[in-house]
PDB file of C-alpha atoms in Angstrom:
ATOM      1  CA  MET A   1    -190.761 100.408 -95.498  1.00 36.00           C
ATOM      2  CA  ARG A   2    -188.599  97.838 -94.618  1.00 41.00           C
ATOM      3  CA  SER A   3    -191.050  95.585 -93.183  1.00 37.00           C
ATOM      4  CA  LEU A   4    -193.616  96.524 -96.483  1.00 36.00           C
ATOM      5  CA  ILE A   5    -190.872  94.949 -98.283  1.00 36.00           C
ATOM      6  CA  SER A   6    -190.269  91.890 -95.923  1.00 35.00           C
ATOM      7  CA  ALA A   7    -193.972  90.814 -96.569  1.00 36.00           C
ATOM      8  CA  ALA A   8    -194.257  91.400-100.200  1.00 36.00           C
ATOM      9  CA  THR A   9    -191.137  89.338-100.888  1.00 34.00           C
ATOM     10  CA  LYS A  10    -192.893  86.821 -99.270  1.00 38.00           C
ATOM     11  CA  ALA A  11    -195.691  87.061-100.741  1.00 38.00           C
ATOM     12  CA  LEU A  12    -194.153  86.700-104.133  1.00 33.00           C
ATOM     13  CA  SER A  13    -192.291  83.951-102.915  1.00 36.00           C
ATOM     14  CA  TRP A  14    -195.117  81.606-101.960  1.00 35.00           C
ATOM     15  CA  ALA A  15    -197.125  82.813-104.863  1.00 34.00           C
ATOM     16  CA  THR A  16    -194.497  81.483-107.328  1.00 33.00           C
ATOM     17  CA  ALA A  17    -193.804  78.075-104.503  1.00 35.00           C
ATOM     18  CA  THR A  18    -197.699  77.733-105.371  1.00 36.00           C
ATOM     19  CA  LEU A  19    -197.412  78.312-109.274  1.00 35.00           C
ATOM     20  CA  SER A  20    -194.909  75.446-109.245  1.00 41.00           C
ATOM     21  CA  THR A  21    -196.709  73.264-108.205  1.00 41.00           C
ATOM     22  CA  PRO A  22    -199.403  71.280-110.510  1.00 44.00           C
ATOM     23  CA  LEU A  23    -202.282  70.594-108.963  1.00 44.00           C
ATOM     24  CA  LYS A  24    -203.190  67.052-108.831  1.00 44.00           C
ATOM     25  CA  PRO A  25    -206.975  66.939-109.104  1.00 44.00           C
ATOM     26  CA  PRO A  26    -209.281  64.872-106.418  1.00 47.00           C
ATOM     27  CA  SER A  27    -210.021  60.988-107.964  1.00 52.00           C
ATOM     28  CA  PRO A  28    -213.357  60.540-108.498  1.00 58.00           C
ATOM     29  CA  CYS A  29    -213.463  57.508-106.661  1.00 65.00           C
ATOM     30  CA  GLY A  30    -211.875  58.776-103.222  1.00 58.00           C
ATOM     31  CA  GLN A  31    -209.996  57.075-101.053  1.00 56.00           C
ATOM     32  CA  LEU A  32    -209.096  53.875-103.303  1.00 51.00           C
ATOM     33  CA  GLY A  33    -208.407  51.784 -99.903  1.00 54.00           C
ATOM     34  CA  ASP A  34    -204.827  50.842 -98.606  1.00 50.00           C
ATOM     35  CA  PRO A  35    -203.497  47.074 -99.045  1.00 48.00           C
ATOM     36  CA  ASP A  36    -204.759  44.924 -96.586  1.00 53.00           C
ATOM     37  CA  ALA A  37    -201.796  42.378 -94.722  1.00 50.00           C
ATOM     38  CA  GLU A  38    -205.009  40.414 -93.550  1.00 79.00           C
ATOM     39  CA  TRP A  39    -205.401  39.226 -97.083  1.00 83.00           C
ATOM     40  CA  PHE A  40    -203.190  36.902 -99.583  1.00 82.00           C
ATOM     41  CA  PRO A  41    -203.033  35.591-102.706  1.00 81.00           C
ATOM     42  CA  VAL A  42    -204.460  32.134-103.264  1.00 77.00           C
ATOM     43  CA  GLU A  43    -201.618  30.187-104.717  1.00 66.00           C
ATOM     44  CA  THR A  44    -200.772  31.627-108.148  1.00 67.00           C
ATOM     45  CA  GLY A  45    -202.954  34.880-107.279  1.00 81.00           C
ATOM     46  CA  CYS A  46    -204.984  33.523-110.931  1.00 86.00           C
ATOM     47  CA  TRP A  47    -207.387  31.216-111.101  1.00 85.00           C
ATOM     48  CA  THR A  48    -210.054  30.561-114.013  1.00 82.00           C
ATOM     49  CA  GLY A  49    -212.821  28.077-114.670  1.00 74.00           C
ATOM     50  CA  ILE A  50    -214.134  25.724-117.173  1.00 63.00           C
ATOM     51  CA  PRO A  51    -216.166  28.018-120.438  1.00 63.00           C
ATOM     52  CA  GLY A  52    -220.081  28.149-119.344  1.00 59.00           C
ATOM     53  CA  SER A  53    -219.340  26.789-115.942  1.00 61.00           C
ATOM     54  CA  ILE A  54    -221.029  28.606-113.047  1.00 64.00           C
ATOM     55  CA  ARG A  55    -219.281  31.511-111.659  1.00 73.00           C
ATOM     56  CA  PRO A  56    -217.257  30.031-108.443  1.00 77.00           C
ATOM     57  CA  LEU A  57    -218.241  33.194-106.417  1.00 84.00           C
ATOM     58  CA  VAL A  58    -221.967  33.957-106.452  1.00 81.00           C
ATOM     59  CA  HIS A  59    -221.843  37.803-104.937  1.00 84.00           C
ATOM     60  CA  HIS A  60    -221.807  40.432-106.839  1.00 83.00           C
ATOM     61  CA  VAL A  61    -220.653  43.569-105.434  1.00 79.00           C
ATOM     62  CA  GLU A  62    -222.668  45.998-106.629  1.00 67.00           C
ATOM     63  CA  ASP A  63    -220.698  49.512-105.566  1.00 62.00           C
ATOM     64  CA  TRP A  64    -218.224  48.223-108.347  1.00 62.00           C
ATOM     65  CA  LYS A  65    -219.956  49.765-111.000  1.00 62.00           C
ATOM     66  CA  ASP A  66    -218.255  52.717-110.299  1.00 70.00           C
ATOM     67  CA  ASN A  67    -214.866  52.558-112.572  1.00 78.00           C
ATOM     68  CA  CYS A  68    -212.972  52.533-109.380  1.00 82.00           C
ATOM     69  CA  SER A  69    -212.070  49.285-108.125  1.00 86.00           C
ATOM     70  CA  THR A  70    -209.071  47.851-106.751  1.00 89.00           C
ATOM     71  CA  PRO A  71    -207.704  44.975-105.119  1.00 90.00           C
ATOM     72  CA  ALA A  72    -208.138  46.751-101.729  1.00 89.00           C
ATOM     73  CA  ARG A  73    -211.458  47.980-102.421  1.00 89.00           C
ATOM     74  CA  CYS A  74    -212.766  44.698-103.565  1.00 90.00           C
ATOM     75  CA  ARG A  75    -211.379  43.046-100.264  1.00 89.00           C
ATOM     76  CA  GLU A  76    -212.856  45.587 -97.949  1.00 87.00           C
ATOM     77  CA  GLY A  77    -215.904  45.486 -99.952  1.00 87.00           C
ATOM     78  CA  CYS A  78    -216.177  41.513 -99.848  1.00 89.00           C
ATOM     79  CA  ASP A  79    -215.171  41.980 -96.079  1.00 88.00           C
ATOM     80  CA  ALA A  80    -217.760  44.024 -94.878  1.00 86.00           C
ATOM     81  CA  GLU A  81    -220.438  42.112 -96.114  1.00 87.00           C
ATOM     82  CA  GLY A  82    -219.015  39.074 -94.253  1.00 87.00           C
ATOM     83  CA  TYR A  83    -216.898  36.994 -96.581  1.00 89.00           C
ATOM     84  CA  GLY A  84    -213.675  35.169 -96.225  1.00 88.00           C
ATOM     85  CA  LEU A  85    -212.789  35.035-100.430  1.00 88.00           C
ATOM     86  CA  ALA A  86    -213.006  38.802-102.801  1.00 91.00           C
ATOM     87  CA  ALA A  87    -211.783  37.789-107.033  1.00 92.00           C
ATOM     88  CA  LEU A  88    -211.257  40.871-109.217  1.00 92.00           C
ATOM     89  CA  GLU A  89    -212.564  39.948-112.650  1.00 92.00           C
ATOM     90  CA  ASN A  90    -211.603  41.911-116.360  1.00 90.00           C
ATOM     91  CA  GLY A  91    -210.826  45.058-114.643  1.00 91.00           C
ATOM     92  CA  GLN A  92    -213.865  45.849-112.933  1.00 89.00           C
ATOM     93  CA  GLU A  93    -215.870  43.266-111.858  1.00 91.00           C
ATOM     94  CA  CYS A  94    -215.629  42.609-107.444  1.00 92.00           C
ATOM     95  CA  TRP A  95    -217.382  39.130-106.744  1.00 91.00           C
ATOM     96  CA  CYS A  96    -217.568  38.112-103.425  1.00 91.00           C
ATOM     97  CA  GLY A  97    -217.942  34.051-101.422  1.00 88.00           C
ATOM     98  CA  ASN A  98    -216.835  31.999 -98.522  1.00 85.00           C
ATOM     99  CA  THR A  99    -216.281  28.462-101.041  1.00 79.00           C
ATOM    100  CA  ILE A 100    -215.750  28.029-104.531  1.00 77.00           C
ATOM    101  CA  ARG A 101    -218.241  26.567-106.761  1.00 70.00           C
ATOM    102  CA  ASP A 102    -217.678  24.563-109.470  1.00 62.00           C
ATOM    103  CA  ILE A 103    -214.532  23.238-111.729  1.00 62.00           C
ATOM    104  CA  VAL A 104    -211.647  26.191-110.975  1.00 71.00           C
ATOM    105  CA  TYR A 105    -208.373  25.834-110.724  1.00 70.00           C
ATOM    106  CA  PRO A 106    -204.903  28.264-110.326  1.00 73.00           C
ATOM    107  CA  VAL A 107    -202.766  29.372-113.394  1.00 75.00           C
ATOM    108  CA  ALA A 108    -200.238  31.653-114.484  1.00 77.00           C
ATOM    109  CA  ALA A 109    -200.311  34.851-113.133  1.00 83.00           C
ATOM    110  CA  GLU A 110    -199.618  36.680-115.947  1.00 87.00           C
ATOM    111  CA  LYS A 111    -203.582  35.642-117.503  1.00 88.00           C
ATOM    112  CA  CYS A 112    -204.191  38.267-114.597  1.00 92.00           C
ATOM    113  CA  ASN A 113    -203.808  41.021-116.975  1.00 94.00           C
ATOM    114  CA  SER A 114    -206.272  43.258-116.752  1.00 94.00           C
ATOM    115  CA  GLN A 115    -205.285  46.949-115.351  1.00 94.00           C
ATOM    116  CA  CYS A 116    -207.927  47.887-112.489  1.00 92.00           C
ATOM    117  CA  ALA A 117    -210.256  50.917-113.455  1.00 89.00           C
ATOM    118  CA  GLY A 118    -209.988  52.449-110.411  1.00 88.00           C
ATOM    119  CA  ASP A 119    -206.146  52.586-110.576  1.00 89.00           C
ATOM    120  CA  LYS A 120    -204.208  52.028-113.513  1.00 91.00           C
ATOM    121  CA  SER A 121    -201.048  50.656-111.620  1.00 92.00           C
ATOM    122  CA  GLN A 122    -202.678  47.520-110.826  1.00 92.00           C
ATOM    123  CA  LEU A 123    -203.979  44.347-112.391  1.00 92.00           C
ATOM    124  CA  CYS A 124    -207.234  43.245-111.230  1.00 93.00           C
ATOM    125  CA  GLY A 125    -207.683  39.825-113.104  1.00 92.00           C
ATOM    126  CA  GLY A 126    -207.890  39.424-117.194  1.00 92.00           C
ATOM    127  CA  TYR A 127    -211.008  38.171-119.364  1.00 89.00           C
ATOM    128  CA  GLY A 128    -211.889  35.437-118.006  1.00 86.00           C
ATOM    129  CA  TYR A 129    -209.641  35.280-115.068  1.00 90.00           C
ATOM    130  CA  MET A 130    -210.125  36.444-112.218  1.00 90.00           C
ATOM    131  CA  SER A 131    -207.575  37.729-109.231  1.00 92.00           C
ATOM    132  CA  LEU A 132    -208.744  35.533-106.153  1.00 89.00           C
ATOM    133  CA  TYR A 133    -207.759  36.644-102.404  1.00 89.00           C
ATOM    134  CA  ALA A 134    -209.005  35.368 -99.095  1.00 86.00           C
ATOM    135  CA  ARG A 135    -208.208  36.276 -96.029  1.00 84.00           C
ATOM    136  CA  ASP A 136    -205.799  35.125 -93.474  1.00 79.00           C
ATOM    137  CA  GLY A 137    -206.282  31.799 -91.783  1.00 74.00           C
ATOM    138  CA  PHE A 138    -209.854  31.774 -93.963  1.00 78.00           C
ATOM    139  CA  LYS A 139    -210.468  27.778 -94.244  1.00 72.00           C
ATOM    140  CA  PHE A 140    -212.897  27.475 -97.421  1.00 70.00           C
ATOM    141  CA  SER A 141    -214.355  24.549 -99.733  1.00 63.00           C
ATOM    142  CA  ILE A 142    -213.780  24.149-102.979  1.00 62.00           C
ATOM    143  CA  GLY A 143    -215.870  22.527-105.283  1.00 51.00           C
ATOM    144  CA  SER A 144    -214.263  20.030-107.552  1.00 44.00           C
ATOM    145  CA  PHE A 145    -210.524  20.797-109.382  1.00 42.00           C
ATOM    146  CA  PRO A 146    -209.672  18.973-112.436  1.00 38.00           C
ATOM    147  CA  ARG A 147    -208.554  15.816-112.297  1.00 34.00           C
ATOM    148  CA  SER A 148    -204.741  15.692-114.515  1.00 36.00           C
ATOM    149  CA  THR A 149    -202.580  18.197-116.193  1.00 35.00           C
ATOM    150  CA  PRO A 150    -200.325  17.615-119.664  1.00 32.00           C
ATOM    151  CA  LYS A 151    -198.000  15.730-116.852  1.00 44.00           C
ATOM    152  CA  GLY A 152    -200.648  14.679-115.342  1.00 48.00           C
ATOM    153  CA  LEU A 153    -199.620  16.430-111.809  1.00 55.00           C
ATOM    154  CA  PHE A 154    -201.570  19.055-110.820  1.00 57.00           C
ATOM    155  CA  ARG A 155    -201.061  20.880-107.672  1.00 64.00           C
ATOM    156  CA  VAL A 156    -203.727  22.239-105.928  1.00 67.00           C
ATOM    157  CA  GLY A 157    -202.736  24.017-102.628  1.00 69.00           C
ATOM    158  CA  CYS A 158    -202.348  24.292 -99.471  1.00 75.00           C
ATOM    159  CA  TYR A 159    -204.924  22.639 -96.642  1.00 77.00           C
ATOM    160  CA  THR A 160    -204.979  21.819 -93.372  1.00 76.00           C
ATOM    161  CA  ASP A 161    -206.259  19.324 -90.862  1.00 76.00           C
ATOM    162  CA  THR A 162    -209.517  20.273 -88.163  1.00 70.00           C
ATOM    163  CA  SER A 163    -207.736  19.083 -85.852  1.00 66.00           C
ATOM    164  CA  ALA A 164    -205.124  16.161 -84.998  1.00 62.00           C
ATOM    165  CA  LEU A 165    -208.104  13.422 -84.873  1.00 67.00           C
ATOM    166  CA  SER A 166    -209.924  14.863 -88.094  1.00 73.00           C
ATOM    167  CA  ARG A 167    -207.905  14.052 -91.243  1.00 80.00           C
ATOM    168  CA  GLN A 168    -208.485  15.260 -94.344  1.00 80.00           C
ATOM    169  CA  MET A 169    -207.020  12.897 -96.325  1.00 84.00           C
ATOM    170  CA  PRO A 170    -207.068   9.597 -94.480  1.00 84.00           C
ATOM    171  CA  ILE A 171    -205.301   7.269 -96.428  1.00 84.00           C
ATOM    172  CA  GLN A 172    -200.978   6.287 -96.052  1.00 83.00           C
ATOM    173  CA  PRO A 173    -199.474   3.962 -98.466  1.00 81.00           C
ATOM    174  CA  GLU A 174    -197.437   1.392 -96.747  1.00 72.00           C
ATOM    175  CA  GLY A 175    -194.378   1.914 -95.946  1.00 58.00           C
ATOM    176  CA  CYS A 176    -194.907   5.952 -95.379  1.00 56.00           C
ATOM    177  CA  ASP A 177    -195.200   5.940 -91.837  1.00 53.00           C
ATOM    178  CA  TYR A 178    -192.461   7.604 -90.693  1.00 49.00           C
ATOM    179  CA  GLU A 179    -189.451   5.536 -91.617  1.00 53.00           C
ATOM    180  CA  PRO A 180    -186.278   7.420 -91.616  1.00 48.00           C
ATOM    181  CA  GLU A 181    -185.009   5.634 -94.747  1.00 48.00           C
ATOM    182  CA  ILE A 182    -187.439   6.833 -97.016  1.00 54.00           C
ATOM    183  CA  PHE A 183    -186.978   9.917 -98.047  1.00 56.00           C
ATOM    184  CA  ARG A 184    -190.438  11.918 -99.310  1.00 70.00           C
ATOM    185  CA  THR A 185    -190.979  13.810-102.127  1.00 77.00           C
ATOM    186  CA  ALA A 186    -193.904  15.844-103.205  1.00 78.00           C
ATOM    187  CA  VAL A 187    -193.735  13.541-107.115  1.00 75.00           C
ATOM    188  CA  GLY A 188    -192.519  10.426-104.707  1.00 80.00           C
ATOM    189  CA  CYS A 189    -195.883  10.772-102.630  1.00 83.00           C
ATOM    190  CA  MET A 190    -198.516  11.361-105.705  1.00 80.00           C
ATOM    191  CA  ASP A 191    -196.708   8.168-107.391  1.00 80.00           C
ATOM    192  CA  ASP A 192    -197.657   6.224-104.109  1.00 83.00           C
ATOM    193  CA  CYS A 193    -201.051   7.445-104.160  1.00 85.00           C
ATOM    194  CA  ALA A 194    -201.642   7.219-107.652  1.00 81.00           C
ATOM    195  CA  SER A 195    -200.047   2.765-107.112  1.00 82.00           C
ATOM    196  CA  ILE A 196    -203.295   2.334-104.946  1.00 86.00           C
ATOM    197  CA  GLY A 197    -205.497   4.336-106.789  1.00 85.00           C
ATOM    198  CA  TYR A 198    -206.538   7.537-105.334  1.00 86.00           C
ATOM    199  CA  LYS A 199    -206.858  10.781-107.297  1.00 80.00           C
ATOM    200  CA  TYR A 200    -204.993  13.056-104.811  1.00 83.00           C
ATOM    201  CA  SER A 201    -201.936  13.288-102.784  1.00 85.00           C
ATOM    202  CA  GLY A 202    -200.922  15.455 -99.880  1.00 85.00           C
ATOM    203  CA  VAL A 203    -197.389  15.975 -98.467  1.00 84.00           C
ATOM    204  CA  GLN A 204    -197.341  17.080 -94.528  1.00 84.00           C
ATOM    205  CA  ASN A 205    -194.080  18.087 -92.152  1.00 82.00           C
ATOM    206  CA  GLY A 206    -191.790  17.844 -95.005  1.00 81.00           C
ATOM    207  CA  ARG A 207    -192.068  13.781 -94.831  1.00 80.00           C
ATOM    208  CA  GLU A 208    -195.026  12.291 -93.941  1.00 83.00           C
ATOM    209  CA  CYS A 209    -197.406  10.968 -97.475  1.00 86.00           C
ATOM    210  CA  TRP A 210    -201.061  10.761 -97.271  1.00 86.00           C
ATOM    211  CA  CYS A 211    -203.312   9.821-100.106  1.00 88.00           C
ATOM    212  CA  SER A 212    -207.551  10.108-101.067  1.00 86.00           C
ATOM    213  CA  ASN A 213    -209.986  10.241-103.737  1.00 84.00           C
ATOM    214  CA  ASP A 214    -211.385  13.854-102.664  1.00 78.00           C
ATOM    215  CA  PRO A 215    -209.982  16.806-102.323  1.00 69.00           C
ATOM    216  CA  PRO A 216    -209.262  18.310 -98.790  1.00 70.00           C
ATOM    217  CA  PRO A 217    -212.011  20.830 -97.763  1.00 67.00           C
ATOM    218  CA  TYR A 218    -210.197  23.313 -96.186  1.00 64.00           C
ATOM    219  CA  TYR A 219    -208.285  25.451 -98.386  1.00 62.00           C
ATOM    220  CA  LEU A 220    -205.418  27.658 -96.183  1.00 60.00           C
ATOM    221  CA  VAL A 221    -203.047  30.695 -97.393  1.00 54.00           C
ATOM    222  CA  GLY A 222    -200.905  32.595 -96.113  1.00 48.00           C
ATOM    223  CA  GLY A 223    -197.872  30.412 -97.127  1.00 53.00           C
ATOM    224  CA  LYS A 224    -197.547  27.962 -94.041  1.00 69.00           C
ATOM    225  CA  CYS A 225    -197.625  25.114 -96.402  1.00 75.00           C
ATOM    226  CA  ASP A 226    -193.776  25.826 -96.902  1.00 74.00           C
ATOM    227  CA  LEU A 227    -191.357  22.706 -95.542  1.00 79.00           C
ATOM    228  CA  PRO A 228    -189.175  21.703 -97.623  1.00 78.00           C
ATOM    229  CA  CYS A 229    -189.152  17.748 -98.679  1.00 77.00           C
ATOM    230  CA  GLU A 230    -186.543  15.872 -97.442  1.00 74.00           C
ATOM    231  CA  GLY A 231    -185.982  13.866 -99.886  1.00 71.00           C
ATOM    232  CA  ASP A 232    -185.760  16.994-102.522  1.00 70.00           C
ATOM    233  CA  ALA A 233    -185.852  20.707-100.717  1.00 71.00           C
ATOM    234  CA  THR A 234    -186.990  22.106-104.442  1.00 67.00           C
ATOM    235  CA  GLN A 235    -190.529  20.535-103.573  1.00 67.00           C
TER     236      GLN A 235
END
């Protein structure tokens, strides 16, 4: 008799526990994808283009019409098809590519404020804005950028030379070559390059200044441009 009462008590406890725990319905999207540490947001993470221009990334992942888009799922889909760039737009669209076409540029992260269709706690671009990601170490080209901003300056991003013998920005202003008395800043380098007729400037190794009339073709992601300028540690 004692064992029977004990069994009934256990059954009642189990039933109580089951009823007190709400059942979570399965997600219609299935597994939403885990965060992928091998992908990084590009610059601010939010980019836009010139209205009416061609789409910066042209390969559309059709599967994302199922209202299940998240950054991880988009990145996984692009990676599976051999692409190193992934972009989400309008809360749902997923686009892939290996180069960025036409005129695009980074904007404030707050512009990408559309909730993801597959996970409302995440953001997937915005109307006319795309959340842009690149695989770690992936080098890609950018067609072109706006030539100026209201202040006349525009940060394009972080780039790398293909080798020590293949410099992407080949021109160095006179007096800028490793002279210890010159304390280089990013703004000072911009001024020096502009003064000799060049549109683009780049600082390297905390002090070197280089110029060109075209943006370098190989973008680098993952926070590799992290050395403070010797002339101003805030730059």
